[in-house]
PDB file of C-alpha atoms in Angstrom:
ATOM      1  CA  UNK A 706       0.000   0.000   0.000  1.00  0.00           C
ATOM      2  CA  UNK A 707       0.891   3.898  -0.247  1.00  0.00           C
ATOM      3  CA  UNK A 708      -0.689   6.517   1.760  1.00  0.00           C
ATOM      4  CA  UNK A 709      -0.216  10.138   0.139  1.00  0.00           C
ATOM      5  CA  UNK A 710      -1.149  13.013   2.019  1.00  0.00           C
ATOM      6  CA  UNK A 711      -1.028  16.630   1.742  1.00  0.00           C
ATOM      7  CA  UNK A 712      -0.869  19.437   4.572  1.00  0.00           C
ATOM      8  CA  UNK A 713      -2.779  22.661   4.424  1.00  0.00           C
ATOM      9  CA  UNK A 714      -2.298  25.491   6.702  1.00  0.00           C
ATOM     10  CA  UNK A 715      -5.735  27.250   6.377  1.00  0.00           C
ATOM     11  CA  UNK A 716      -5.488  30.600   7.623  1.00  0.00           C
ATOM     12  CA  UNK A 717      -7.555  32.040  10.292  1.00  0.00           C
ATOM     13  CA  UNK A 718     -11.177  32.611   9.543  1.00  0.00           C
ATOM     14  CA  UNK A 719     -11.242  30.117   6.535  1.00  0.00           C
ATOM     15  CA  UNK A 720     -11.674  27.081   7.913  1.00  0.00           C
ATOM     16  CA  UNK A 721     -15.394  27.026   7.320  1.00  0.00           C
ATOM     17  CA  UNK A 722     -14.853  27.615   3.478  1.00  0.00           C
ATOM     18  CA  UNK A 723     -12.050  25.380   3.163  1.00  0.00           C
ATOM     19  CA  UNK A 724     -14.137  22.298   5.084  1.00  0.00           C
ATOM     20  CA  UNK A 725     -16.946  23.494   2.786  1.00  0.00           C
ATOM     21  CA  UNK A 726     -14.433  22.586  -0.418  1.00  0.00           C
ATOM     22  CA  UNK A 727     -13.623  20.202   0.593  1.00  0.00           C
ATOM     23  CA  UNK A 728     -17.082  18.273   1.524  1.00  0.00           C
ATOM     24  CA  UNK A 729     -18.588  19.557  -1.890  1.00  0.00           C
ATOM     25  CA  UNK A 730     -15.947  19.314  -4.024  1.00  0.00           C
ATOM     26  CA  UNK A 731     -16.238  15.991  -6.623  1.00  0.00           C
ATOM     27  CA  UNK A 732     -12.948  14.307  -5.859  1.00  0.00           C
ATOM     28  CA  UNK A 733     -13.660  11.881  -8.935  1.00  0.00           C
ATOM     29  CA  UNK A 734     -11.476   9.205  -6.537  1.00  0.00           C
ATOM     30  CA  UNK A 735     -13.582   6.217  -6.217  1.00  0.00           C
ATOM     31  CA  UNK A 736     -13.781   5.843 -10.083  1.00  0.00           C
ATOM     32  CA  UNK A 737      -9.602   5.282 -10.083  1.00  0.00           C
ATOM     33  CA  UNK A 738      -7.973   1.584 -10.464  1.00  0.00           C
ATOM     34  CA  UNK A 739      -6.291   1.518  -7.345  1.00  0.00           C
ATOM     35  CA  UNK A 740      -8.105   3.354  -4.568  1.00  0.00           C
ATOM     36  CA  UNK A 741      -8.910   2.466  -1.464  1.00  0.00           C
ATOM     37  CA  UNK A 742      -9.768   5.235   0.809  1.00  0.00           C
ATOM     38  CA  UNK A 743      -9.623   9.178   1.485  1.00  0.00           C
ATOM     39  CA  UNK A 744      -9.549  11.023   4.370  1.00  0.00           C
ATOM     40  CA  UNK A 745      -9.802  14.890   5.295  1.00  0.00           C
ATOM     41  CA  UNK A 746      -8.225  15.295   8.954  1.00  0.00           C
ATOM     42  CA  UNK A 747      -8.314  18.491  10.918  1.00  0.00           C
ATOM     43  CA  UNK A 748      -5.630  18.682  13.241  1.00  0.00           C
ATOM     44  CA  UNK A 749      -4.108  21.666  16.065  1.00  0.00           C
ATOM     45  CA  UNK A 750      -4.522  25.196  15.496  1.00  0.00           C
ATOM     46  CA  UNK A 751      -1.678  27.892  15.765  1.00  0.00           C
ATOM     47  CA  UNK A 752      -1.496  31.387  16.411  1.00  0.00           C
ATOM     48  CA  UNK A 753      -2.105  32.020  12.069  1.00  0.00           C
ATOM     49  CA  UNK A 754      -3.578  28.600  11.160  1.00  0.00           C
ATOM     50  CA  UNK A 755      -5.718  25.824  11.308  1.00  0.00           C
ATOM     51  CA  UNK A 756      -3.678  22.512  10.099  1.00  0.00           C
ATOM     52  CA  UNK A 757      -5.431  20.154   7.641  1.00  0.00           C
ATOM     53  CA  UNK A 758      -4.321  16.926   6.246  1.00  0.00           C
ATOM     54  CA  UNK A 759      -5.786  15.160   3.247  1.00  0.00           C
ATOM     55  CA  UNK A 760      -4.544  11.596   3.713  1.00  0.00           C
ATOM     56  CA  UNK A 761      -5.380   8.640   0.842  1.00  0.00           C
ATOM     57  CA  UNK A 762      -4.933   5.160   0.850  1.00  0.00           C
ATOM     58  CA  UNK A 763      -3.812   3.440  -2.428  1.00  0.00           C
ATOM     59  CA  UNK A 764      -3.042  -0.124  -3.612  1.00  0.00           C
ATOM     60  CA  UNK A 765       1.191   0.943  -4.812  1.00  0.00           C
ATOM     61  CA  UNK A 766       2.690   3.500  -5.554  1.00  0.00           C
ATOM     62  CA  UNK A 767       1.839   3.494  -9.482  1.00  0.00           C
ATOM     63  CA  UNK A 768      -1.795   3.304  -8.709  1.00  0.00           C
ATOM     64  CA  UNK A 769      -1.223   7.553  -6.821  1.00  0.00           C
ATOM     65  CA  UNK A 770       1.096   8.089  -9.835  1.00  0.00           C
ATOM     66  CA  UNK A 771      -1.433   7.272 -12.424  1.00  0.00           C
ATOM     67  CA  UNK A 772      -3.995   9.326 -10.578  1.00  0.00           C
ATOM     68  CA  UNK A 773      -1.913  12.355 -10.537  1.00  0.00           C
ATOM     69  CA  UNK A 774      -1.562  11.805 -14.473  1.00  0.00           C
ATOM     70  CA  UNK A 775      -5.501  11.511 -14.960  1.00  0.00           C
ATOM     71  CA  UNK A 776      -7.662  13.480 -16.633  1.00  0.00           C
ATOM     72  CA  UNK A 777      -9.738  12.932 -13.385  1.00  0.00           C
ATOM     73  CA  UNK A 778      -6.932  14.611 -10.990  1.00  0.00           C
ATOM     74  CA  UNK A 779      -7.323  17.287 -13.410  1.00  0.00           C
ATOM     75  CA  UNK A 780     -11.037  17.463 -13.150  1.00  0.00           C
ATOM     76  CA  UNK A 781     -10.773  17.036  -9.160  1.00  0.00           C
ATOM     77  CA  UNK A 782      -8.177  20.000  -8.878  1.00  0.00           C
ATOM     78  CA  UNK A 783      -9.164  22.478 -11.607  1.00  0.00           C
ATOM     79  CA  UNK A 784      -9.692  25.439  -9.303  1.00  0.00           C
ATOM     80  CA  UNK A 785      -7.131  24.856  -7.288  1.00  0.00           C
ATOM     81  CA  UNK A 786      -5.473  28.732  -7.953  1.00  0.00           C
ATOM     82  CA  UNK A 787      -8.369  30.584  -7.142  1.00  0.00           C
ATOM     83  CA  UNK A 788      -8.881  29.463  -3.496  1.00  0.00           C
ATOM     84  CA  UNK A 789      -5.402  30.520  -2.697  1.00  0.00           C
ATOM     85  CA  UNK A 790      -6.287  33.343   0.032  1.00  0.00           C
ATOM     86  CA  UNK A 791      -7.448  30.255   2.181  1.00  0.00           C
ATOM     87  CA  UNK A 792      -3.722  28.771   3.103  1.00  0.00           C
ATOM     88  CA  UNK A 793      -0.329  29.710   3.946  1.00  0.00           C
ATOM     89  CA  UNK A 794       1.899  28.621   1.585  1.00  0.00           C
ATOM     90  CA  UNK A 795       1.733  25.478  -0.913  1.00  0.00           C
ATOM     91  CA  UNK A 796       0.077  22.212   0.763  1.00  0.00           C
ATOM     92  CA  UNK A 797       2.971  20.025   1.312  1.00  0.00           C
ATOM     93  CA  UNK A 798       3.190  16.396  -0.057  1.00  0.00           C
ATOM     94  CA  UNK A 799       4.209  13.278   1.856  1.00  0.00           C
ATOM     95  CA  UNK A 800       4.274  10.303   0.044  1.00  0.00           C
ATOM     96  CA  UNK A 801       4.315   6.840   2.206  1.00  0.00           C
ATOM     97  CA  UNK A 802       5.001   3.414   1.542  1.00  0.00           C
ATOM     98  CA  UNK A 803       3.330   1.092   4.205  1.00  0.00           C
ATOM     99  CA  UNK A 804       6.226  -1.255   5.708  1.00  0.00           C
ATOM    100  CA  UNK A 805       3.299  -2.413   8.157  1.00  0.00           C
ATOM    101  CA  UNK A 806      -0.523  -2.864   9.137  1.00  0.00           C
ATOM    102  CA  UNK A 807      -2.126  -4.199  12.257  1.00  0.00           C
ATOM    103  CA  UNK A 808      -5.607  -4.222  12.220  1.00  0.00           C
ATOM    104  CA  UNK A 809      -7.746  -4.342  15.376  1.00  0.00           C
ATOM    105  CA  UNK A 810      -9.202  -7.846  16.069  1.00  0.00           C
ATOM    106  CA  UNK A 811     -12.245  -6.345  17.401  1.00  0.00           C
ATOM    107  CA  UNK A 812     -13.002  -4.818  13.643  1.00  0.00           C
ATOM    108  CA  UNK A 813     -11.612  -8.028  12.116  1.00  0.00           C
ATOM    109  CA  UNK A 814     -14.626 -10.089  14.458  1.00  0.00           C
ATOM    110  CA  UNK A 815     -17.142  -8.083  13.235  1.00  0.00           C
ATOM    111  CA  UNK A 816     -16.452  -8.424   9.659  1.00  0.00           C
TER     112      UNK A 816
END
């Protein structure tokens, strides 16, 4: 597996508007070979910002890469540059390759 993730720091104020995005938005995800689950994760807030974390689960590593090559990434993130006001800075990437999983047996039972 490969998790990919991105870090916002929304500015003050826009948290609303960027959780609004982001809940609206059509993310065109779940029609991509390779999948397997998204996340949006709102973490501490600072003095100037609000940190967010977009955080997606995917088969490999090729299965993100194609994604970020698809006409559907493209589609997902077409007004990307006009929402700018909302963060501090560029999100930040971090790309991971899963070296481990350990699932609870309580979830495991119930499935």
């Amino acid at each position: 597996m490969f998790i990919a993730m991105n870090r916002f720091k929304v500015v003050k104020g826009e948290e609303k508007a960027f959780e609004d995005l982001w809940l609206n938005r059509e993310s065109h995800l779940d029609t991509v070979a390779g999948f397997v689950e998204f996340h949006m994760l709102k973490g501490p807030e600072r003095d100037d910002h609000t940190l967010y974390s977009s955080h997606t689960i995917w088969a490999d590593r090729d299965s993100f890469s194609a994604w970020t090559t698809s006409q559907q990434f493209r589609s997902a993130h077409g007004g990307a540059g006009s929402t700018r006001q909302m963060y501090l800075g560029h999100p930040e990437f971090e790309g991971f390759e899963v070296i481990q999983t350990i699932e609870s047996t309580k979830r495991a039972a119930a499935e």
